[in-house]
CSV table of N, CA and C and ligand atoms in Angstrom, one decimal:
chain,number,residue,atom,x,y,z
A,1,UNK,N,15.6,3.8,-15.1
A,1,UNK,CA,14.6,3.1,-15.9
A,1,UNK,C,13.4,3.1,-14.8
A,2,UNK,N,13.4,2.9,-13.5
A,2,UNK,CA,12.5,2.9,-12.6
A,2,UNK,C,13.0,3.1,-11.0
A,3,UNK,N,12.3,3.8,-10.4
A,3,UNK,CA,12.3,4.2,-8.8
A,3,UNK,C,11.1,4.1,-8.1
A,4,UNK,N,11.3,3.0,-7.1
A,4,UNK,CA,10.4,2.9,-6.2
A,4,UNK,C,10.7,2.7,-4.7
A,5,UNK,N,10.1,3.2,-3.9
A,5,UNK,CA,10.2,3.5,-2.4
A,5,UNK,C,9.3,3.3,-1.7
A,6,UNK,N,9.5,2.7,-0.3
A,6,UNK,CA,8.5,2.7,0.9
A,6,UNK,C,9.1,3.6,1.9
A,7,UNK,N,8.4,4.5,2.1
A,7,UNK,CA,8.8,5.4,3.1
A,7,UNK,C,7.9,5.2,4.5
A,8,UNK,N,9.0,5.2,5.6
A,8,UNK,CA,8.4,4.7,6.7
A,8,UNK,C,8.9,5.9,7.7
A,9,UNK,N,8.1,6.1,8.7
A,9,UNK,CA,8.3,7.1,9.6
A,9,UNK,C,9.1,6.7,11.1
A,10,UNK,N,10.2,6.9,11.5
A,10,UNK,CA,10.9,6.1,12.3
A,10,UNK,C,10.1,6.7,13.8
A,11,UNK,N,9.5,7.5,14.0
A,11,UNK,CA,8.9,8.1,15.1
A,11,UNK,C,7.6,8.8,14.9
A,12,UNK,N,6.9,9.2,15.7
A,12,UNK,CA,5.8,10.5,15.9
A,12,UNK,C,4.3,9.5,15.6
A,13,UNK,N,3.5,10.1,15.4
A,13,UNK,CA,2.1,10.0,15.2
A,13,UNK,C,1.5,9.1,14.0
A,14,UNK,N,2.6,9.0,13.2
A,14,UNK,CA,2.4,8.0,11.7
A,14,UNK,C,3.7,7.1,11.6
A,15,UNK,N,4.0,6.6,12.8
A,15,UNK,CA,5.1,5.6,12.7
A,15,UNK,C,4.3,4.2,12.1
A,16,UNK,N,3.0,4.1,12.2
A,16,UNK,CA,2.3,2.8,12.0
A,16,UNK,C,2.0,2.9,10.3
A,17,UNK,N,2.2,4.2,9.8
A,17,UNK,CA,1.7,4.5,8.3
A,17,UNK,C,3.1,4.3,7.4
A,18,UNK,N,3.1,3.7,6.0
A,18,UNK,CA,4.2,3.6,5.0
A,18,UNK,C,3.3,4.5,3.8
A,19,UNK,N,4.3,5.3,3.1
A,19,UNK,CA,3.7,5.5,1.8
A,19,UNK,C,4.6,5.1,0.8
A,20,UNK,N,4.0,4.6,-0.2
A,20,UNK,CA,4.7,3.9,-1.6
A,20,UNK,C,4.7,4.8,-2.6
A,21,UNK,N,5.9,4.9,-3.2
A,21,UNK,CA,6.4,6.0,-4.3
A,21,UNK,C,6.8,5.1,-5.6
A,22,UNK,N,6.2,5.1,-6.7
A,22,UNK,CA,6.8,4.7,-8.0
A,22,UNK,C,6.8,5.5,-9.1
A,23,UNK,N,7.9,5.4,-9.7
A,23,UNK,CA,8.1,6.2,-11.1
A,23,UNK,C,8.8,5.3,-12.1
A,24,UNK,N,8.2,4.9,-13.0
A,24,UNK,CA,8.6,4.2,-14.3
A,24,UNK,C,8.9,5.0,-15.4
A,25,UNK,N,10.4,5.1,-16.0
A,25,UNK,CA,10.4,6.1,-17.3
A,25,UNK,C,9.6,5.6,-18.2
A,26,UNK,N,8.9,6.7,-19.1
A,26,UNK,CA,8.1,6.6,-20.0
A,26,UNK,C,8.0,5.5,-21.2
A,27,UNK,N,9.5,5.4,-21.4
A,27,UNK,CA,9.8,4.3,-22.5
A,27,UNK,C,9.6,2.9,-22.0
A,28,UNK,N,9.1,2.7,-20.8
A,28,UNK,CA,9.1,1.4,-20.1
A,28,UNK,C,7.7,1.2,-19.7
A,29,UNK,N,6.7,2.2,-19.7
A,29,UNK,CA,5.4,2.0,-19.5
A,29,UNK,C,4.8,1.0,-19.9
A,30,UNK,N,3.6,0.9,-19.1
A,30,UNK,CA,2.4,-0.5,-19.6
A,30,UNK,C,3.6,-2.1,-20.1
A,31,UNK,N,4.4,-2.1,-19.3
A,31,UNK,CA,5.3,-3.5,-19.7
A,31,UNK,C,5.1,-4.4,-18.2
A,32,UNK,N,4.6,-3.7,-17.4
A,32,UNK,CA,4.3,-4.6,-16.1
A,32,UNK,C,5.4,-4.1,-15.0
A,33,UNK,N,6.3,-3.3,-15.3
A,33,UNK,CA,7.2,-2.8,-14.1
A,33,UNK,C,6.5,-2.2,-13.0
A,34,UNK,N,5.5,-1.4,-13.0
A,34,UNK,CA,5.2,-0.6,-12.3
A,34,UNK,C,4.4,-1.7,-11.0
A,35,UNK,N,3.8,-2.7,-11.8
A,35,UNK,CA,3.0,-3.6,-10.8
A,35,UNK,C,3.9,-4.5,-10.3
A,36,UNK,N,4.7,-4.8,-10.6
A,36,UNK,CA,5.8,-5.7,-10.2
A,36,UNK,C,6.6,-5.0,-8.9
A,37,UNK,N,6.9,-3.6,-9.0
A,37,UNK,CA,7.3,-2.7,-8.2
A,37,UNK,C,6.7,-2.7,-7.0
A,38,UNK,N,5.4,-2.2,-7.2
A,38,UNK,CA,4.3,-2.1,-6.2
A,38,UNK,C,4.0,-3.5,-5.3
A,39,UNK,N,3.9,-4.5,-6.0
A,39,UNK,CA,3.9,-5.8,-5.4
A,39,UNK,C,5.1,-6.1,-4.4
A,40,UNK,N,6.1,-5.7,-5.1
A,40,UNK,CA,7.2,-5.9,-3.9
A,40,UNK,C,7.1,-5.2,-2.9
A,41,UNK,N,7.0,-3.9,-2.9
A,41,UNK,CA,7.1,-2.9,-1.7
A,41,UNK,C,5.9,-3.3,-0.6
A,42,UNK,N,4.7,-3.7,-1.3
A,42,UNK,CA,3.6,-4.0,-0.6
A,42,UNK,C,3.9,-5.3,0.3
A,43,UNK,N,4.7,-6.2,-0.4
A,43,UNK,CA,5.1,-7.3,0.4
A,43,UNK,C,5.9,-6.9,1.8
A,44,UNK,N,6.9,-6.0,1.3
A,44,UNK,CA,7.8,-5.4,2.2
A,44,UNK,C,7.2,-4.8,3.4
A,45,UNK,N,5.9,-4.0,2.9
A,45,UNK,CA,5.1,-3.4,3.9
A,45,UNK,C,4.5,-4.4,4.9
A,46,UNK,N,4.1,-5.4,4.5
A,46,UNK,CA,3.6,-6.3,5.3
A,46,UNK,C,4.4,-6.9,6.3
A,47,UNK,N,5.6,-7.4,5.7
A,47,UNK,CA,6.5,-8.0,6.7
A,47,UNK,C,7.1,-7.1,7.8
A,48,UNK,N,7.1,-5.7,7.4
A,48,UNK,CA,7.9,-4.7,8.6
A,48,UNK,C,6.6,-4.5,9.4
A,49,UNK,N,5.4,-5.1,9.6
A,49,UNK,CA,4.7,-4.7,10.6
A,49,UNK,C,3.8,-3.5,10.5
A,50,UNK,N,3.8,-2.7,9.3
A,50,UNK,CA,3.2,-1.6,9.0
A,50,UNK,C,1.7,-1.8,9.1
A,51,UNK,N,1.0,-0.9,9.6
A,51,UNK,CA,-0.4,-0.8,10.0
A,51,UNK,C,-1.4,-0.5,8.6
A,52,UNK,N,-0.9,0.6,7.9
A,52,UNK,CA,-1.5,1.1,7.0
A,52,UNK,C,-0.5,1.5,5.8
A,53,UNK,N,-1.0,1.4,4.5
A,53,UNK,CA,0.2,1.9,3.6
A,53,UNK,C,-0.9,3.0,2.5
A,54,UNK,N,-0.2,4.0,2.2
A,54,UNK,CA,-0.6,5.1,1.6
A,54,UNK,C,0.0,5.3,0.1
A,55,UNK,N,-0.6,5.7,-1.1
A,55,UNK,CA,-0.4,5.9,-2.3
A,55,UNK,C,-1.0,7.2,-2.7
A,56,UNK,N,0.0,8.3,-3.1
A,56,UNK,CA,-0.7,9.4,-3.6
A,56,UNK,C,-0.5,9.6,-5.1
A,57,UNK,N,-1.6,9.5,-5.8
A,57,UNK,CA,-1.8,9.5,-7.3
A,57,UNK,C,-2.5,10.5,-7.7
A,58,UNK,N,-2.2,11.0,-9.1
A,58,UNK,CA,-2.6,12.0,-9.8
A,58,UNK,C,-3.8,11.7,-10.5
A,59,UNK,N,-5.1,12.6,-10.5
A,59,UNK,CA,-5.9,12.0,-11.1
A,59,UNK,C,-5.8,11.5,-12.7
A,60,UNK,N,-5.0,12.4,-13.3
A,60,UNK,CA,-4.7,12.3,-14.6
A,60,UNK,C,-4.0,11.0,-15.2
A,61,UNK,N,-3.3,10.0,-14.1
A,61,UNK,CA,-2.6,9.1,-14.2
A,61,UNK,C,-3.5,7.7,-13.9
A,62,UNK,N,-4.1,7.2,-15.1
A,62,UNK,CA,-5.1,5.9,-14.8
A,62,UNK,C,-4.6,4.7,-14.4
A,63,UNK,N,-3.1,4.6,-15.0
A,63,UNK,CA,-2.1,3.5,-14.8
A,63,UNK,C,-1.7,3.5,-13.4
A,64,UNK,N,-1.4,4.7,-12.7
A,64,UNK,CA,-1.0,4.8,-11.5
A,64,UNK,C,-2.4,4.4,-10.5
A,65,UNK,N,-3.3,4.6,-10.9
A,65,UNK,CA,-4.6,3.9,-10.0
A,65,UNK,C,-4.9,2.6,-9.9
A,66,UNK,N,-4.7,2.1,-11.3
A,66,UNK,CA,-4.8,0.7,-11.5
A,66,UNK,C,-3.8,0.1,-10.9
A,67,UNK,N,-2.4,0.4,-10.7
A,67,UNK,CA,-1.4,-0.2,-10.2
A,67,UNK,C,-1.8,-0.7,-8.6
A,68,UNK,N,-2.4,0.3,-7.9
A,68,UNK,CA,-2.7,0.4,-6.7
A,68,UNK,C,-4.1,-0.4,-6.4
A,69,UNK,N,-5.0,-0.1,-7.2
A,69,UNK,CA,-6.1,-1.0,-7.2
A,69,UNK,C,-6.3,-2.5,-7.0
A,70,UNK,N,-5.2,-2.8,-7.8
A,70,UNK,CA,-4.9,-4.4,-8.0
A,70,UNK,C,-4.5,-4.9,-6.8
A,71,UNK,N,-3.7,-4.1,-6.0
A,71,UNK,CA,-3.6,-4.6,-4.7
A,71,UNK,C,-4.4,-4.3,-3.4
A,72,UNK,N,-5.6,-3.8,-3.7
A,72,UNK,CA,-6.7,-3.8,-2.9
A,72,UNK,C,-6.9,-2.4,-2.3
A,73,UNK,N,-6.0,-1.4,-2.9
A,73,UNK,CA,-6.0,0.0,-2.2
A,73,UNK,C,-7.3,0.4,-2.8
A,74,UNK,N,-7.9,1.6,-1.8
A,74,UNK,CA,-9.0,2.2,-1.8
A,74,UNK,C,-8.8,3.7,-1.9
A,75,UNK,N,-9.8,4.5,-2.5
A,75,UNK,CA,-9.8,5.9,-2.5
A,75,UNK,C,-10.5,6.1,-1.0
A,76,UNK,N,-9.1,7.0,-0.4
A,76,UNK,CA,-9.8,7.4,1.0
A,76,UNK,C,-10.2,8.9,1.0
A,77,UNK,N,-9.4,9.5,0.1
A,77,UNK,CA,-9.5,10.9,-0.1
A,77,UNK,C,-8.9,11.7,-1.1
A,78,UNK,N,-9.8,13.1,-1.6
A,78,UNK,CA,-9.5,13.5,-2.7
A,78,UNK,C,-8.9,15.1,-2.2
A,79,UNK,N,-7.8,15.3,-2.8
A,79,UNK,CA,-7.2,16.7,-2.4
A,79,UNK,C,-7.6,17.6,-3.9
A,80,UNK,N,-8.5,18.3,-3.9
A,80,UNK,CA,-8.8,18.9,-5.3
A,80,UNK,C,-7.9,20.0,-5.5
A,81,UNK,N,-7.3,20.2,-7.0
A,81,UNK,CA,-6.5,20.9,-7.7
A,81,UNK,C,-5.0,21.2,-6.6
A,82,UNK,N,-4.8,19.9,-6.1
A,82,UNK,CA,-3.5,20.0,-5.2
A,82,UNK,C,-2.0,19.6,-5.7
A,83,UNK,N,-2.3,19.4,-7.0
A,83,UNK,CA,-1.0,19.0,-7.8
A,83,UNK,C,-1.3,19.5,-9.1
A,84,UNK,N,0.3,19.9,-9.6
A,84,UNK,CA,0.6,20.3,-11.1
A,84,UNK,C,1.0,19.3,-11.9
A,85,UNK,N,0.6,19.3,-13.2
A,85,UNK,CA,1.4,18.0,-14.1
A,85,UNK,C,2.3,18.9,-14.8
A,86,UNK,N,3.2,18.2,-15.8
A,86,UNK,CA,4.6,19.2,-16.3
A,86,UNK,C,4.3,20.4,-16.8
A,87,UNK,N,3.1,20.5,-17.5
A,87,UNK,CA,2.6,21.8,-18.2
A,87,UNK,C,1.9,22.7,-17.6
A,88,UNK,N,1.9,22.6,-16.0
A,88,UNK,CA,1.4,23.4,-15.2
A,88,UNK,C,0.1,23.3,-15.0
A,89,UNK,N,-0.8,22.4,-15.6
A,89,UNK,CA,-2.4,22.4,-15.3
A,89,UNK,C,-2.6,21.6,-13.9
A,90,UNK,N,-3.5,22.3,-13.0
A,90,UNK,CA,-3.6,21.6,-11.9
A,90,UNK,C,-4.7,20.5,-11.7
A,91,UNK,N,-4.5,19.6,-11.0
A,91,UNK,CA,-5.2,17.9,-11.0
A,91,UNK,C,-5.4,17.8,-9.5
A,92,UNK,N,-6.3,17.0,-9.4
A,92,UNK,CA,-6.8,16.4,-8.0
A,92,UNK,C,-5.8,15.4,-7.7
A,93,UNK,N,-5.6,15.3,-6.4
A,93,UNK,CA,-4.4,14.3,-5.8
A,93,UNK,C,-5.5,13.3,-4.9
A,94,UNK,N,-5.4,11.9,-5.6
A,94,UNK,CA,-6.2,11.0,-5.1
A,94,UNK,C,-5.1,10.2,-3.8
A,95,UNK,N,-6.0,10.1,-2.7
A,95,UNK,CA,-4.9,9.5,-1.6
A,95,UNK,C,-5.7,8.0,-1.6
A,96,UNK,N,-4.7,7.1,-2.0
A,96,UNK,CA,-5.3,5.4,-1.9
A,96,UNK,C,-4.7,4.9,-0.8
A,97,UNK,N,-5.3,4.2,-0.1
A,97,UNK,CA,-4.9,3.6,1.1
A,97,UNK,C,-5.2,2.0,1.5
A,98,UNK,N,-4.6,1.2,2.1
A,98,UNK,CA,-4.8,-0.2,2.3
A,98,UNK,C,-4.4,-0.4,3.7
A,99,UNK,N,-5.4,-0.8,4.5
A,99,UNK,CA,-5.6,-1.2,6.0
A,99,UNK,C,-4.5,-2.5,6.1
A,100,UNK,N,-3.5,-2.5,6.5
A,100,UNK,CA,-2.8,-4.1,6.6
A,100,UNK,C,-3.5,-4.7,8.1
A,101,UNK,N,-3.9,-3.9,9.1
A,101,UNK,CA,-4.4,-4.6,10.3
A,101,UNK,C,-5.6,-5.5,9.9
A,102,UNK,N,-6.6,-4.6,9.0
A,102,UNK,CA,-7.6,-5.3,8.4
A,102,UNK,C,-7.3,-6.4,7.5
A,103,UNK,N,-6.0,-6.3,6.9
A,103,UNK,CA,-5.8,-7.5,6.0
A,103,UNK,C,-5.4,-8.7,6.8
A,104,UNK,N,-4.7,-8.5,7.9
A,104,UNK,CA,-4.3,-9.7,8.6
A,104,UNK,C,-5.7,-10.3,9.3
A,105,UNK,N,-6.2,-9.5,9.8
A,105,UNK,CA,-7.5,-9.7,10.5
A,105,UNK,C,-8.3,-10.9,9.6
A,106,UNK,N,-8.4,-10.5,8.5
A,106,UNK,CA,-9.4,-11.3,7.5
A,106,UNK,C,-8.6,-12.1,6.7
A,107,UNK,N,-7.3,-12.5,7.0
A,107,UNK,CA,-6.7,-13.4,5.8
A,107,UNK,C,-6.7,-14.7,6.6
A,108,UNK,N,-6.4,-15.7,5.9
A,108,UNK,CA,-6.7,-17.2,6.4
A,108,UNK,C,-5.3,-17.1,7.2
A,109,UNK,N,-5.6,-17.9,8.4
A,109,UNK,CA,-4.6,-18.4,9.5
A,109,UNK,C,-3.3,-18.8,8.8
A,110,UNK,N,-2.3,-18.2,9.0
A,110,UNK,CA,-1.0,-18.7,8.4
A,110,UNK,C,0.1,-18.4,9.3
A,111,UNK,N,0.0,-18.9,10.7
A,111,UNK,CA,0.9,-18.5,11.7
A,111,UNK,C,2.1,-19.1,11.7
A,112,UNK,N,2.5,-20.1,10.5
A,112,UNK,CA,4.0,-20.2,10.5
A,112,UNK,C,4.5,-19.6,9.3
A,113,UNK,N,3.9,-18.7,8.7
A,113,UNK,CA,4.4,-17.7,7.6
A,113,UNK,C,5.3,-16.9,8.2
A,114,UNK,N,6.4,-16.8,7.7
A,114,UNK,CA,7.6,-15.6,8.3
A,114,UNK,C,7.0,-14.1,7.8
A,115,UNK,N,5.9,-14.3,6.9
A,115,UNK,CA,5.4,-12.7,6.3
A,115,UNK,C,4.9,-12.1,7.5
A,116,UNK,N,4.1,-12.9,8.0
A,116,UNK,CA,2.8,-12.4,9.1
A,116,UNK,C,3.7,-12.0,10.4
A,117,UNK,N,3.8,-10.5,10.6
A,117,UNK,CA,4.3,-10.0,11.8
A,117,UNK,C,3.8,-10.4,13.2
A,118,UNK,N,4.8,-10.6,14.2
A,118,UNK,CA,4.6,-11.4,15.4
A,118,UNK,C,3.4,-11.0,15.8
A,119,UNK,N,3.3,-9.6,15.8
A,119,UNK,CA,1.9,-8.8,16.9
A,119,UNK,C,0.8,-9.4,16.3
A,120,UNK,N,1.0,-9.9,15.0
A,120,UNK,CA,-0.7,-10.4,14.3
A,120,UNK,C,-0.6,-11.7,14.4
A,121,UNK,N,0.2,-12.5,14.9
A,121,UNK,CA,0.5,-14.2,15.1
A,121,UNK,C,-0.5,-14.4,16.4
A,122,UNK,N,-1.4,-15.4,16.0
A,122,UNK,CA,-2.1,-16.0,17.2
A,122,UNK,C,-0.9,-16.7,17.9
A,123,UNK,N,-1.3,-16.8,19.3
A,123,UNK,CA,-0.2,-17.5,20.3
A,123,UNK,C,-0.1,-19.1,20.2
A,124,UNK,N,0.7,-19.9,19.4
A,124,UNK,CA,0.5,-21.2,19.5
A,124,UNK,C,0.6,-21.9,20.8
A,125,UNK,N,-0.3,-22.8,20.9
A,125,UNK,CA,-0.2,-23.6,22.0
A,125,UNK,C,-1.0,-23.1,22.9
A,126,UNK,N,-1.7,-22.2,23.1
A,126,UNK,CA,-2.8,-21.4,23.9
A,126,UNK,C,-3.9,-21.0,23.5
A,127,UNK,N,-4.8,-20.9,24.1
A,127,UNK,CA,-6.2,-20.4,23.8
A,127,UNK,C,-6.2,-18.9,23.6
A,128,UNK,N,-4.9,-18.3,24.0
A,128,UNK,CA,-5.2,-16.8,23.8
A,128,UNK,C,-4.8,-16.6,22.3
A,129,UNK,N,-5.7,-15.9,21.4
A,129,UNK,CA,-5.0,-15.4,20.1
A,129,UNK,C,-4.0,-14.4,20.2
A,130,UNK,N,-3.4,-14.0,19.2
A,130,UNK,CA,-2.5,-12.5,19.3
A,130,UNK,C,-3.5,-11.4,19.6
A,131,UNK,N,-2.9,-10.4,19.1
A,131,UNK,CA,-3.4,-9.2,19.2
A,131,UNK,C,-4.7,-9.1,18.3
A,132,UNK,N,-4.9,-9.8,17.3
A,132,UNK,CA,-5.9,-9.8,16.6
A,132,UNK,C,-6.5,-11.3,15.9
A,133,UNK,N,-7.2,-11.5,16.7
A,133,UNK,CA,-7.6,-13.0,16.5
A,133,UNK,C,-8.0,-13.2,15.1
A,134,UNK,N,-7.6,-14.4,14.9
A,134,UNK,CA,-7.7,-15.2,13.6
A,134,UNK,C,-9.5,-15.5,13.2
A,135,UNK,N,-9.7,-15.3,11.9
A,135,UNK,CA,-11.5,-15.6,11.9
A,135,UNK,C,-11.3,-17.0,12.3
A,136,UNK,N,-12.4,-17.1,12.9
A,136,UNK,CA,-13.1,-18.3,13.5
A,136,UNK,C,-12.6,-18.6,14.8
A,137,UNK,N,-11.8,-17.8,15.3
A,137,UNK,CA,-11.5,-17.7,17.0
A,137,UNK,C,-12.1,-16.8,17.5
A,138,UNK,N,-12.2,-17.1,19.0
A,138,UNK,CA,-12.9,-16.0,19.5
A,138,UNK,C,-11.8,-15.3,20.5
B,201,COA,C1,1.8,4.7,-12.7
B,201,COA,C2,3.2,4.2,-13.1
B,201,COA,C3,4.3,3.5,-12.2
B,201,COA,C4,2.8,2.7,-13.8
B,201,COA,O1,3.9,1.8,-14.2
B,201,COA,P1,3.5,1.0,-15.3
B,201,COA,O2,4.9,0.0,-15.6
B,201,COA,O3,3.4,1.4,-16.7
B,201,COA,O4,2.7,0.0,-14.9
B,201,COA,P2,1.9,-1.5,-15.5
B,201,COA,O5,2.5,-1.9,-16.8
B,201,COA,O6,2.2,-2.4,-14.3
B,201,COA,O7,0.6,-1.4,-15.4
B,201,COA,C5,-0.3,-1.6,-14.5
B,201,COA,C6,-1.8,-1.5,-14.9
B,201,COA,O8,-2.2,-0.3,-15.3
B,201,COA,C7,-2.5,0.0,-16.8
B,201,COA,N1,-2.3,1.2,-17.1
B,201,COA,C8,-0.8,1.5,-17.4
B,201,COA,N2,-1.0,3.0,-18.1
B,201,COA,C9,-2.0,3.1,-18.2
B,201,COA,C10,-2.9,4.2,-18.9
B,201,COA,N3,-2.0,5.3,-19.3
B,201,COA,N4,-4.4,4.1,-19.1
B,201,COA,C11,-4.9,3.1,-18.6
B,201,COA,N5,-4.4,1.9,-17.9
B,201,COA,C12,-3.1,2.1,-17.8
B,201,COA,C13,-2.0,-1.3,-17.2
B,201,COA,O9,-2.8,-1.8,-18.5
B,201,COA,C14,-2.1,-2.3,-15.9
B,201,COA,O10,-3.3,-2.9,-15.8
B,201,COA,P3,-3.5,-4.3,-16.1
B,201,COA,O11,-2.3,-5.2,-15.3
B,201,COA,O12,-5.0,-4.7,-15.5
B,201,COA,O13,-3.6,-4.9,-17.5
B,201,COA,C15,3.7,4.7,-14.4
B,201,COA,O14,2.7,5.3,-15.1
B,201,COA,C16,4.7,6.2,-13.7
B,201,COA,O15,5.7,6.1,-13.4
B,201,COA,N6,3.8,7.3,-13.8
B,201,COA,C17,4.3,8.3,-13.1
B,201,COA,C18,4.6,8.3,-11.4
B,201,COA,C19,3.1,8.2,-10.8
B,201,COA,O16,1.9,8.4,-11.2
B,201,COA,N7,3.1,7.2,-9.9
B,201,COA,C20,2.2,6.6,-9.2
B,201,COA,C21,2.1,7.4,-7.7
B,201,COA,S1,3.1,6.6,-6.5
């Protein structure tokens, strides 16, 4: 019916980057399943301390773009004629990304939230904020 994955690199220069992939079977399109799965994986990416998340979307799939735009992903790059659809026609591949470091930096302070990874928590009880100061703290 549907398959959704968050790919993480165990090491190397993209260890901080995750990639979300989602496929919903045609009979179940436009019932909200893609959005639910994307939300779940995005939350998982946030909790796991990733710093950036990527989604690769074919330009002929407006639903796919919409799913990620609703989560605040932005178009970062376009690879021209990079992918083929099921009947062999070439399409652009859109690289949508969301910077989670930026997300935490600009989100409201929630130091007690278990969702916020420790590296982005302000150090409670001291004047020293965490690696990324909360808005309003210097
Ligand atoms: C992308 C995909 C996962 C979306 O799944 P879905 O269950 O149909 O998505 P949803 O029902 O949650 O719809 C998400 C949004 O996209 C919109 N949408 C979905 N299909 C659309 C279409 N063909 N045209 C325009 N908008 C569309 C919906 O209206 C909804 O927007 P809204 O919340 O503002 O109303 C599904 O189309 C799919 O499997 N595509 C092939 C694989 C793919 O491209 N994956 C994404 C790359 S990782």
